[in-house]
CSV table of C-alpha atoms in Angstrom, one decimal:
chain,number,residue,atom,x,y,z
A,149,UNK,CA,-35.0,19.4,82.9
A,150,UNK,CA,-33.6,22.7,82.3
A,151,UNK,CA,-31.3,22.9,79.1
A,152,UNK,CA,-28.3,24.9,80.3
A,153,UNK,CA,-26.2,25.1,77.2
A,154,UNK,CA,-25.6,23.7,73.6
A,155,UNK,CA,-23.2,21.2,72.9
A,156,UNK,CA,-20.4,20.5,70.4
A,157,UNK,CA,-22.8,18.4,68.3
A,158,UNK,CA,-25.5,20.7,68.6
A,159,UNK,CA,-28.1,19.1,70.8
A,160,UNK,CA,-29.1,21.2,74.4
A,161,UNK,CA,-27.6,19.7,77.4
A,162,UNK,CA,-29.4,19.6,80.2
A,163,UNK,CA,-28.9,17.4,83.9
A,164,UNK,CA,-30.5,14.0,85.1
A,165,UNK,CA,-31.4,13.9,88.9
A,166,UNK,CA,-28.6,11.8,89.4
A,167,UNK,CA,-26.5,15.0,88.0
A,168,UNK,CA,-25.1,13.3,84.5
A,169,UNK,CA,-25.7,15.1,81.2
A,170,UNK,CA,-28.3,14.3,79.1
A,171,UNK,CA,-27.9,16.0,75.2
A,172,UNK,CA,-31.2,16.5,73.6
A,173,UNK,CA,-31.6,17.4,70.2
A,174,UNK,CA,-33.6,20.3,69.0
A,175,UNK,CA,-33.4,21.9,72.5
A,176,UNK,CA,-32.4,25.5,73.6
A,177,UNK,CA,-30.5,27.1,76.5
A,178,UNK,CA,-33.4,28.6,78.7
A,179,UNK,CA,-36.0,26.1,78.2
A,180,UNK,CA,-37.5,23.1,80.3
A,181,UNK,CA,-38.2,20.2,78.5
A,182,UNK,CA,-39.6,16.4,79.1
A,183,UNK,CA,-37.1,14.3,77.4
A,184,UNK,CA,-37.1,10.2,77.0
A,185,UNK,CA,-33.3,8.9,78.1
A,186,UNK,CA,-32.3,6.4,75.6
A,187,UNK,CA,-28.6,5.1,75.5
A,188,UNK,CA,-24.8,6.2,76.9
A,189,UNK,CA,-23.4,8.7,74.7
A,190,UNK,CA,-19.2,10.7,74.9
A,191,UNK,CA,-19.7,11.1,78.7
A,192,UNK,CA,-23.5,11.4,79.3
A,193,UNK,CA,-26.6,10.0,77.9
A,194,UNK,CA,-28.4,10.9,74.5
A,195,UNK,CA,-32.3,11.3,75.3
A,196,UNK,CA,-35.0,12.4,72.8
A,197,UNK,CA,-37.3,15.7,73.1
A,198,UNK,CA,-41.0,14.5,74.0
A,199,UNK,CA,-42.2,18.1,74.8
A,200,UNK,CA,-41.5,21.9,75.4
A,201,UNK,CA,-42.8,23.4,78.5
A,202,UNK,CA,-41.2,26.6,78.5
A,203,UNK,CA,-39.2,28.1,75.4
A,204,UNK,CA,-36.7,29.8,75.1
A,205,UNK,CA,-37.2,33.4,73.2
A,206,UNK,CA,-34.1,32.6,70.8
A,207,UNK,CA,-36.4,29.6,69.3
A,208,UNK,CA,-37.7,30.1,65.6
A,209,UNK,CA,-39.4,28.0,63.1
A,210,UNK,CA,-37.0,25.9,61.4
A,211,UNK,CA,-36.1,26.8,57.6
A,212,UNK,CA,-36.8,22.9,56.1
A,213,UNK,CA,-40.0,20.4,56.9
A,214,UNK,CA,-36.8,17.9,57.2
A,215,UNK,CA,-35.2,19.2,60.0
A,216,UNK,CA,-35.1,17.1,63.0
A,217,UNK,CA,-35.3,14.1,61.0
A,218,UNK,CA,-32.3,15.0,58.1
A,219,UNK,CA,-28.6,14.7,59.6
A,220,UNK,CA,-27.7,17.9,57.8
A,221,UNK,CA,-28.8,20.6,59.8
A,222,UNK,CA,-28.7,20.4,64.0
A,223,UNK,CA,-29.2,24.4,64.7
A,224,UNK,CA,-31.9,25.8,62.0
A,225,UNK,CA,-34.6,26.7,65.7
A,226,UNK,CA,-32.5,29.0,66.7
A,227,UNK,CA,-32.2,32.4,65.9
A,228,UNK,CA,-29.3,34.4,64.2
A,229,UNK,CA,-27.3,36.2,66.5
A,230,UNK,CA,-27.3,33.8,69.3
A,231,UNK,CA,-26.3,31.1,66.8
A,232,UNK,CA,-23.2,32.8,65.5
A,233,UNK,CA,-22.4,33.7,68.9
A,234,UNK,CA,-22.2,29.9,70.0
A,235,UNK,CA,-20.3,29.1,66.7
A,236,UNK,CA,-17.7,31.6,67.7
A,237,UNK,CA,-17.4,30.3,71.3
A,238,UNK,CA,-16.8,26.8,69.8
A,239,UNK,CA,-13.7,28.3,68.1
A,240,UNK,CA,-12.6,30.1,71.6
A,241,UNK,CA,-13.3,27.2,73.9
A,242,UNK,CA,-10.8,24.9,71.2
A,243,UNK,CA,-8.1,27.4,71.4
A,244,UNK,CA,-8.3,28.0,75.1
A,245,UNK,CA,-7.9,24.0,75.7
A,246,UNK,CA,-5.1,24.2,73.4
A,247,UNK,CA,-3.6,26.8,76.1
A,248,UNK,CA,-4.0,30.3,74.6
A,249,UNK,CA,-5.9,32.2,77.6
A,250,UNK,CA,-8.4,34.9,76.4
A,251,UNK,CA,-7.5,34.2,72.1
A,252,UNK,CA,-8.9,37.1,70.2
A,253,UNK,CA,-11.8,35.8,68.8
A,254,UNK,CA,-13.7,37.6,65.6
A,255,UNK,CA,-17.4,37.6,65.1
A,256,UNK,CA,-18.6,34.8,63.0
A,257,UNK,CA,-19.2,35.8,59.4
A,258,UNK,CA,-22.2,34.7,58.5
A,259,UNK,CA,-22.9,32.8,54.8
A,260,UNK,CA,-26.6,33.4,53.6
A,261,UNK,CA,-29.1,30.0,52.4
A,262,UNK,CA,-29.2,29.0,49.0
A,263,UNK,CA,-25.5,29.2,48.3
A,264,UNK,CA,-24.1,26.1,49.1
A,265,UNK,CA,-22.4,24.9,45.5
A,266,UNK,CA,-20.9,21.5,46.6
A,267,UNK,CA,-23.4,18.2,47.8
A,268,UNK,CA,-22.7,14.9,48.3
A,269,UNK,CA,-25.3,13.2,48.8
A,270,UNK,CA,-26.2,9.4,49.4
A,271,UNK,CA,-28.4,7.3,47.1
A,272,UNK,CA,-30.8,4.5,48.0
A,273,UNK,CA,-32.5,1.7,45.9
A,274,UNK,CA,-35.8,-0.1,48.0
A,275,UNK,CA,-37.5,-2.1,45.4
A,276,UNK,CA,-38.7,0.8,42.9
A,277,UNK,CA,-38.1,3.7,45.4
A,278,UNK,CA,-34.8,5.7,45.4
A,279,UNK,CA,-34.0,8.0,48.4
A,280,UNK,CA,-31.5,10.4,47.6
A,281,UNK,CA,-30.5,12.7,50.3
A,282,UNK,CA,-28.6,13.1,53.3
A,283,UNK,CA,-28.3,10.0,57.2
A,284,UNK,CA,-30.5,10.4,59.6
A,285,UNK,CA,-29.1,12.3,62.0
A,286,UNK,CA,-27.1,9.6,63.9
A,287,UNK,CA,-28.7,6.9,61.7
A,288,UNK,CA,-28.2,4.9,58.7
A,289,UNK,CA,-31.2,5.4,56.7
A,290,UNK,CA,-31.4,8.0,53.9
A,291,UNK,CA,-33.7,11.2,54.3
A,292,UNK,CA,-35.3,11.5,50.6
A,293,UNK,CA,-34.8,15.5,50.3
A,294,UNK,CA,-38.2,17.1,49.1
A,295,UNK,CA,-36.4,20.5,50.3
A,296,UNK,CA,-33.2,22.0,51.3
A,297,UNK,CA,-33.0,25.9,51.9
A,298,UNK,CA,-28.7,25.8,52.1
A,299,UNK,CA,-28.0,24.1,48.7
A,300,UNK,CA,-28.1,26.6,45.8
A,301,UNK,CA,-31.0,26.3,43.7
A,302,UNK,CA,-28.7,25.5,40.5
A,303,UNK,CA,-27.9,22.0,42.4
A,304,UNK,CA,-31.3,21.7,44.5
A,305,UNK,CA,-33.0,21.5,40.9
A,306,UNK,CA,-30.9,18.0,40.0
A,307,UNK,CA,-32.3,16.0,42.4
A,308,UNK,CA,-36.0,14.9,40.8
A,309,UNK,CA,-34.1,14.5,37.7
A,310,UNK,CA,-31.3,12.4,39.2
A,311,UNK,CA,-34.1,10.5,41.3
A,312,UNK,CA,-35.4,9.3,37.6
A,313,UNK,CA,-32.0,8.9,36.3
A,314,UNK,CA,-31.4,6.3,39.4
A,315,UNK,CA,-35.0,4.3,39.1
A,316,UNK,CA,-33.8,2.9,35.8
A,317,UNK,CA,-30.0,2.3,35.8
A,318,UNK,CA,-29.3,-1.3,36.1
A,319,UNK,CA,-25.9,-0.4,37.7
A,320,UNK,CA,-27.3,0.7,40.9
A,321,UNK,CA,-28.5,-2.4,42.9
A,322,UNK,CA,-28.6,-0.6,46.6
A,323,UNK,CA,-26.5,2.2,47.1
A,324,UNK,CA,-24.5,4.9,45.5
A,325,UNK,CA,-23.6,8.2,46.3
A,326,UNK,CA,-23.9,11.2,44.2
A,327,UNK,CA,-20.9,14.2,44.7
A,328,UNK,CA,-22.5,17.6,42.3
A,329,UNK,CA,-20.0,20.9,42.7
A,330,UNK,CA,-21.5,24.0,41.1
A,331,UNK,CA,-18.5,25.6,38.7
A,332,UNK,CA,-18.3,28.7,36.7
A,333,UNK,CA,-19.5,26.3,33.5
A,334,UNK,CA,-22.9,24.3,35.1
A,335,UNK,CA,-22.8,21.6,37.6
A,336,UNK,CA,-20.2,18.8,37.4
A,337,UNK,CA,-21.5,15.4,38.5
A,338,UNK,CA,-20.0,12.3,39.8
A,339,UNK,CA,-22.1,9.3,40.0
A,340,UNK,CA,-21.1,6.4,41.8
A,341,UNK,CA,-22.9,3.0,41.8
A,342,UNK,CA,-21.9,-0.2,43.2
A,343,UNK,CA,-22.3,-2.0,39.9
A,344,UNK,CA,-20.7,-1.8,36.4
A,345,UNK,CA,-22.9,0.6,34.1
A,346,UNK,CA,-24.6,-1.3,31.2
A,347,UNK,CA,-24.9,0.3,27.6
A,348,UNK,CA,-28.4,1.0,28.3
A,349,UNK,CA,-27.2,2.8,31.8
A,350,UNK,CA,-24.6,4.7,29.7
A,351,UNK,CA,-27.1,6.0,27.0
A,352,UNK,CA,-29.5,7.4,30.3
A,353,UNK,CA,-26.3,9.4,31.5
A,354,UNK,CA,-25.5,10.7,28.2
A,355,UNK,CA,-29.3,11.8,27.6
A,356,UNK,CA,-29.6,13.0,31.6
A,357,UNK,CA,-26.7,15.3,30.7
A,358,UNK,CA,-28.0,17.1,27.8
A,359,UNK,CA,-31.4,17.4,29.6
A,360,UNK,CA,-29.9,18.6,32.2
A,361,UNK,CA,-27.6,21.1,30.6
A,362,UNK,CA,-24.8,19.9,32.8
A,363,UNK,CA,-21.0,20.5,32.0
A,364,UNK,CA,-19.5,17.2,32.8
A,365,UNK,CA,-21.0,13.9,34.1
A,366,UNK,CA,-18.1,10.9,35.3
A,367,UNK,CA,-19.6,8.1,37.0
A,368,UNK,CA,-17.4,5.4,39.1
A,369,UNK,CA,-18.3,1.7,40.7
A,370,UNK,CA,-17.8,2.3,44.6
A,371,UNK,CA,-14.3,3.7,45.6
A,372,UNK,CA,-12.8,3.1,41.6
A,373,UNK,CA,-11.2,6.1,39.7
A,374,UNK,CA,-14.4,7.9,38.3
A,375,UNK,CA,-14.5,7.9,34.2
A,376,UNK,CA,-16.3,10.8,32.2
A,377,UNK,CA,-19.5,9.2,30.6
A,378,UNK,CA,-20.8,13.1,28.9
A,379,UNK,CA,-18.2,15.9,28.7
A,380,UNK,CA,-20.8,18.6,27.3
A,381,UNK,CA,-18.1,21.6,28.1
A,382,UNK,CA,-14.7,21.7,30.4
A,383,UNK,CA,-15.7,22.1,34.2
A,384,UNK,CA,-14.0,25.3,35.2
A,385,UNK,CA,-13.8,27.2,38.3
A,386,UNK,CA,-12.1,30.5,38.8
A,387,UNK,CA,-9.3,30.8,42.0
A,388,UNK,CA,-8.0,34.3,42.9
A,389,UNK,CA,-8.6,34.8,39.1
A,390,UNK,CA,-6.9,31.9,37.8
A,391,UNK,CA,-9.2,29.0,36.0
A,392,UNK,CA,-8.7,25.8,37.0
A,393,UNK,CA,-10.1,22.4,35.8
A,394,UNK,CA,-11.0,20.3,39.0
A,395,UNK,CA,-11.2,16.6,38.3
A,396,UNK,CA,-14.6,14.9,39.0
A,397,UNK,CA,-15.6,15.0,42.6
A,398,UNK,CA,-12.8,17.5,43.5
A,399,UNK,CA,-13.6,19.1,47.1
A,400,UNK,CA,-14.4,23.1,47.1
A,401,UNK,CA,-15.1,25.2,49.7
A,402,UNK,CA,-19.0,24.6,50.5
A,403,UNK,CA,-19.8,28.2,49.3
A,404,UNK,CA,-18.0,31.3,47.3
A,405,UNK,CA,-18.6,33.8,50.4
A,406,UNK,CA,-17.1,31.4,52.8
A,407,UNK,CA,-13.9,30.9,50.2
A,408,UNK,CA,-14.0,34.7,50.2
A,409,UNK,CA,-13.8,35.5,53.8
A,410,UNK,CA,-11.3,32.4,54.7
A,411,UNK,CA,-8.9,34.1,51.9
A,412,UNK,CA,-9.8,37.2,53.6
A,413,UNK,CA,-8.6,36.4,56.9
A,414,UNK,CA,-5.2,34.9,55.3
A,415,UNK,CA,-4.1,37.7,53.5
A,416,UNK,CA,-5.3,40.2,56.2
A,417,UNK,CA,-2.7,38.0,58.1
A,418,UNK,CA,0.1,38.2,55.2
A,419,UNK,CA,-0.6,41.0,53.4
A,420,UNK,CA,2.7,42.2,52.1
A,421,UNK,CA,4.3,38.2,52.1
A,422,UNK,CA,7.0,38.2,49.9
A,423,UNK,CA,9.2,35.7,50.4
A,424,UNK,CA,8.5,31.4,50.8
A,425,UNK,CA,5.0,29.9,51.8
A,426,UNK,CA,4.7,26.2,52.7
A,427,UNK,CA,0.8,25.4,51.8
A,428,UNK,CA,0.3,22.0,53.3
A,429,UNK,CA,-3.3,20.2,52.3
A,430,UNK,CA,-3.6,22.4,49.1
A,431,UNK,CA,-6.3,20.8,47.2
A,432,UNK,CA,-6.9,21.9,43.7
A,433,UNK,CA,-5.2,25.5,44.4
A,434,UNK,CA,-8.3,27.3,46.6
A,435,UNK,CA,-5.8,29.3,48.8
A,436,UNK,CA,-2.7,28.8,46.6
A,437,UNK,CA,-3.2,31.0,43.6
A,438,UNK,CA,-4.1,34.2,46.4
A,439,UNK,CA,-0.8,33.3,48.5
A,440,UNK,CA,1.3,33.3,44.9
A,441,UNK,CA,0.2,36.6,44.4
A,442,UNK,CA,3.2,38.3,46.5
A,443,UNK,CA,5.1,34.8,47.9
A,444,UNK,CA,6.5,31.5,46.4
A,445,UNK,CA,4.4,28.8,47.5
A,446,UNK,CA,5.3,25.4,48.0
A,447,UNK,CA,1.6,23.3,47.9
A,448,UNK,CA,1.7,20.0,49.5
A,449,UNK,CA,-1.4,17.6,48.1
A,450,UNK,CA,-2.3,13.8,49.0
A,451,UNK,CA,-4.6,13.6,45.9
A,452,UNK,CA,-3.0,13.1,42.5
A,453,UNK,CA,-5.7,14.4,40.4
A,454,UNK,CA,-5.8,17.7,42.4
A,455,UNK,CA,-2.2,18.4,42.0
A,456,UNK,CA,-2.5,17.8,38.5
A,457,UNK,CA,-5.1,20.6,38.3
A,458,UNK,CA,-3.2,22.5,40.4
A,459,UNK,CA,0.1,22.5,38.1
A,460,UNK,CA,-2.3,22.7,34.8
A,461,UNK,CA,-3.7,25.5,36.2
A,462,UNK,CA,-0.4,27.6,37.5
A,463,UNK,CA,1.0,27.0,34.2
A,464,UNK,CA,-1.4,28.2,32.5
A,465,UNK,CA,-1.3,31.2,34.2
A,466,UNK,CA,2.3,31.9,34.0
A,467,UNK,CA,2.6,31.3,38.0
A,468,UNK,CA,4.9,27.7,37.4
A,469,UNK,CA,8.0,29.8,38.5
A,470,UNK,CA,6.1,31.1,41.8
A,471,UNK,CA,4.4,27.4,42.5
A,472,UNK,CA,5.3,24.3,43.2
A,473,UNK,CA,3.0,21.5,43.6
A,474,UNK,CA,3.8,18.0,45.2
A,475,UNK,CA,1.8,14.8,45.9
A,476,UNK,CA,2.8,13.8,49.6
A,477,UNK,CA,0.4,12.3,51.7
A,478,UNK,CA,1.1,14.2,55.0
A,479,UNK,CA,-1.1,11.6,57.2
A,480,UNK,CA,1.8,8.9,56.2
A,481,UNK,CA,4.8,11.4,55.2
A,482,UNK,CA,4.4,14.6,56.8
A,483,UNK,CA,7.0,17.0,56.4
A,484,UNK,CA,10.2,17.5,58.5
A,485,UNK,CA,11.4,20.0,60.6
A,486,UNK,CA,14.1,20.9,58.3
A,487,UNK,CA,12.0,21.1,55.3
A,488,UNK,CA,9.5,23.3,57.0
A,489,UNK,CA,12.2,25.5,59.1
A,490,UNK,CA,12.7,27.8,56.3
A,491,UNK,CA,9.7,28.7,55.2
A,492,UNK,CA,8.1,32.3,56.0
A,493,UNK,CA,4.8,31.3,56.7
A,494,UNK,CA,3.1,27.7,56.8
A,495,UNK,CA,-0.6,27.4,55.9
A,496,UNK,CA,-2.6,24.4,56.1
A,497,UNK,CA,-6.0,23.5,55.8
A,498,UNK,CA,-6.2,19.9,56.5
A,499,UNK,CA,-9.5,17.5,56.6
A,500,UNK,CA,-11.8,17.5,59.8
A,501,UNK,CA,-9.6,14.6,60.7
A,502,UNK,CA,-6.4,17.3,61.3
A,503,UNK,CA,-2.8,17.6,61.1
A,504,UNK,CA,-1.8,15.3,64.0
A,505,UNK,CA,1.1,13.6,61.9
A,506,UNK,CA,2.2,17.1,60.9
A,507,UNK,CA,2.0,18.8,64.2
A,508,UNK,CA,4.9,17.8,66.1
A,509,UNK,CA,7.6,18.8,63.3
A,510,UNK,CA,5.5,21.8,62.4
A,511,UNK,CA,6.1,23.1,66.2
A,512,UNK,CA,9.7,22.1,66.2
A,513,UNK,CA,10.3,24.0,63.0
A,514,UNK,CA,8.6,27.4,64.3
A,515,UNK,CA,7.9,29.3,61.3
A,516,UNK,CA,7.2,33.1,62.1
A,517,UNK,CA,3.8,32.4,60.7
A,518,UNK,CA,1.1,29.2,61.0
A,519,UNK,CA,-2.4,29.7,59.7
A,520,UNK,CA,-4.7,27.3,60.0
A,521,UNK,CA,-8.0,26.5,58.3
A,522,UNK,CA,-9.7,24.1,60.3
A,523,UNK,CA,-13.5,22.9,59.7
A,524,UNK,CA,-13.3,21.2,63.6
A,525,UNK,CA,-12.8,22.8,66.3
A,526,UNK,CA,-11.8,19.4,68.3
A,527,UNK,CA,-9.1,18.6,66.3
A,528,UNK,CA,-8.2,22.1,65.8
A,529,UNK,CA,-7.6,22.3,69.5
A,530,UNK,CA,-5.8,19.0,69.6
A,531,UNK,CA,-3.4,20.2,67.0
A,532,UNK,CA,-2.6,24.0,68.2
A,533,UNK,CA,-2.0,22.7,71.5
A,534,UNK,CA,1.4,21.7,70.2
A,535,UNK,CA,1.5,25.4,68.4
A,536,UNK,CA,0.8,26.4,72.5
A,537,UNK,CA,3.7,24.8,73.8
A,538,UNK,CA,6.1,25.9,70.9
A,539,UNK,CA,5.4,30.0,72.3
A,540,UNK,CA,2.9,31.1,69.5
A,541,UNK,CA,0.5,33.5,70.2
A,542,UNK,CA,-2.8,33.6,68.3
A,543,UNK,CA,-2.7,37.0,66.6
A,544,UNK,CA,-6.6,36.7,64.9
A,545,UNK,CA,-9.2,34.2,64.7
A,546,UNK,CA,-11.6,33.9,62.2
A,547,UNK,CA,-14.9,31.8,63.1
A,548,UNK,CA,-16.9,31.3,59.2
A,549,UNK,CA,-20.8,30.0,59.2
A,550,UNK,CA,-19.6,27.7,55.8
A,551,UNK,CA,-21.6,25.2,57.3
A,552,UNK,CA,-25.3,26.5,57.8
A,553,UNK,CA,-27.2,25.2,60.6
A,554,UNK,CA,-24.4,22.4,61.2
A,555,UNK,CA,-22.7,22.3,64.4
A,556,UNK,CA,-19.7,22.3,62.4
A,557,UNK,CA,-17.1,25.0,62.1
A,558,UNK,CA,-15.1,26.8,60.1
A,559,UNK,CA,-12.3,29.0,61.1
A,560,UNK,CA,-8.7,30.4,60.5
A,561,UNK,CA,-6.5,31.4,62.6
A,562,UNK,CA,-3.2,33.1,62.5
A,563,UNK,CA,-0.7,31.5,64.8
A,564,UNK,CA,2.7,34.0,65.7
A,565,UNK,CA,6.2,33.4,66.8
A,566,UNK,CA,7.2,36.3,68.6
A,567,UNK,CA,11.3,35.2,69.0
A,568,UNK,CA,11.1,33.2,65.6
A,569,UNK,CA,9.9,36.7,63.6
A,570,UNK,CA,12.4,39.0,65.2
A,571,UNK,CA,14.8,35.6,64.4
A,572,UNK,CA,13.8,36.0,60.8
A,573,UNK,CA,13.9,40.1,60.6
A,574,UNK,CA,17.8,39.9,62.0
A,575,UNK,CA,18.7,37.4,59.1
A,576,UNK,CA,16.5,39.2,56.8
A,577,UNK,CA,18.7,42.8,57.4
A,578,UNK,CA,22.3,40.6,57.5
A,579,UNK,CA,21.7,39.5,54.0
A,580,UNK,CA,20.3,43.7,52.5
């Protein structure tokens, strides 16, 4: 078959003789390939690439020896220019599906290899062998990572010592995980296991923390709350000039460059906002402190530990009067139309599943500006459809290559409601 395009999951798409779509990993547009049909998948059939008869001129050697088996990267074989253009197209297509004709999508902001500062890896024990890495593409087994050009080297160098540590832990019977964040003061590591720590386990963890010079090592069994095991120095991350002490395993933007691009797109849309901002899914304050430079921010976040970190940092920075942080699970208790109606802008950065529960009230409240930070074009399309029907227009849309070589697309889309802006401007003049 001939590959005609690359789909949302990063697979090449071709057509079988009966016209059905075939999804072929590691294939590029314009290539003639031989593939074996496997199973049904999402409106078509999954296939395995057997041979490339005519290669695309945009095909390049992948940067990692695990490419093709590891599920972390899907597009290392594609040259930078068409790859980045494809990410912009994913954002454009999402906004068109939402109901916005010809949305103004900027060029994708690139992010360099070796700069990812957060890793979430699976641990598996099979007898004496330990695998530490990501899951196989569309599989359940763990690819033991011997290389990763995406990770910051300071994180990658922890993998071999972590394997050695896990090998001797009684608390790791079959499965666990490692979350490591690279913050200003070093690595902040959270280890999860499927059994309780023994005293010798705790001694091994303390020795590991000392030998690797990490800032803090925390542990938890399965999904319980983490406890610190070795705190050698406080983990501190500076967000828009404000030092924050994140909880163990806290969500961070994947790279400092990606975070900077997100903030630049948001602040370009809100350059002189002096009123009130409602921020949804605020986390530890990645966006909050930048917004609070000029505006009053009401931040909402489901994770209690993240809210505590945000509140503590705001208080230490003298911003308690400009920032309020509230624990609220917006998937189960979304803000009401009345709560949203008085905001001059709403900024939201939901998880990959999007903000389906919140969008009806947000569209009804119709604040003048909505800034939606997304990591999933599919859920962005679903959620933005509410704003399209409410009369919003897309002012700008910025794709960011936060998830290097993966099919995921980070983006910042600015929606403005012309009627609401005019109404708010008249009200402001009346108050003056």
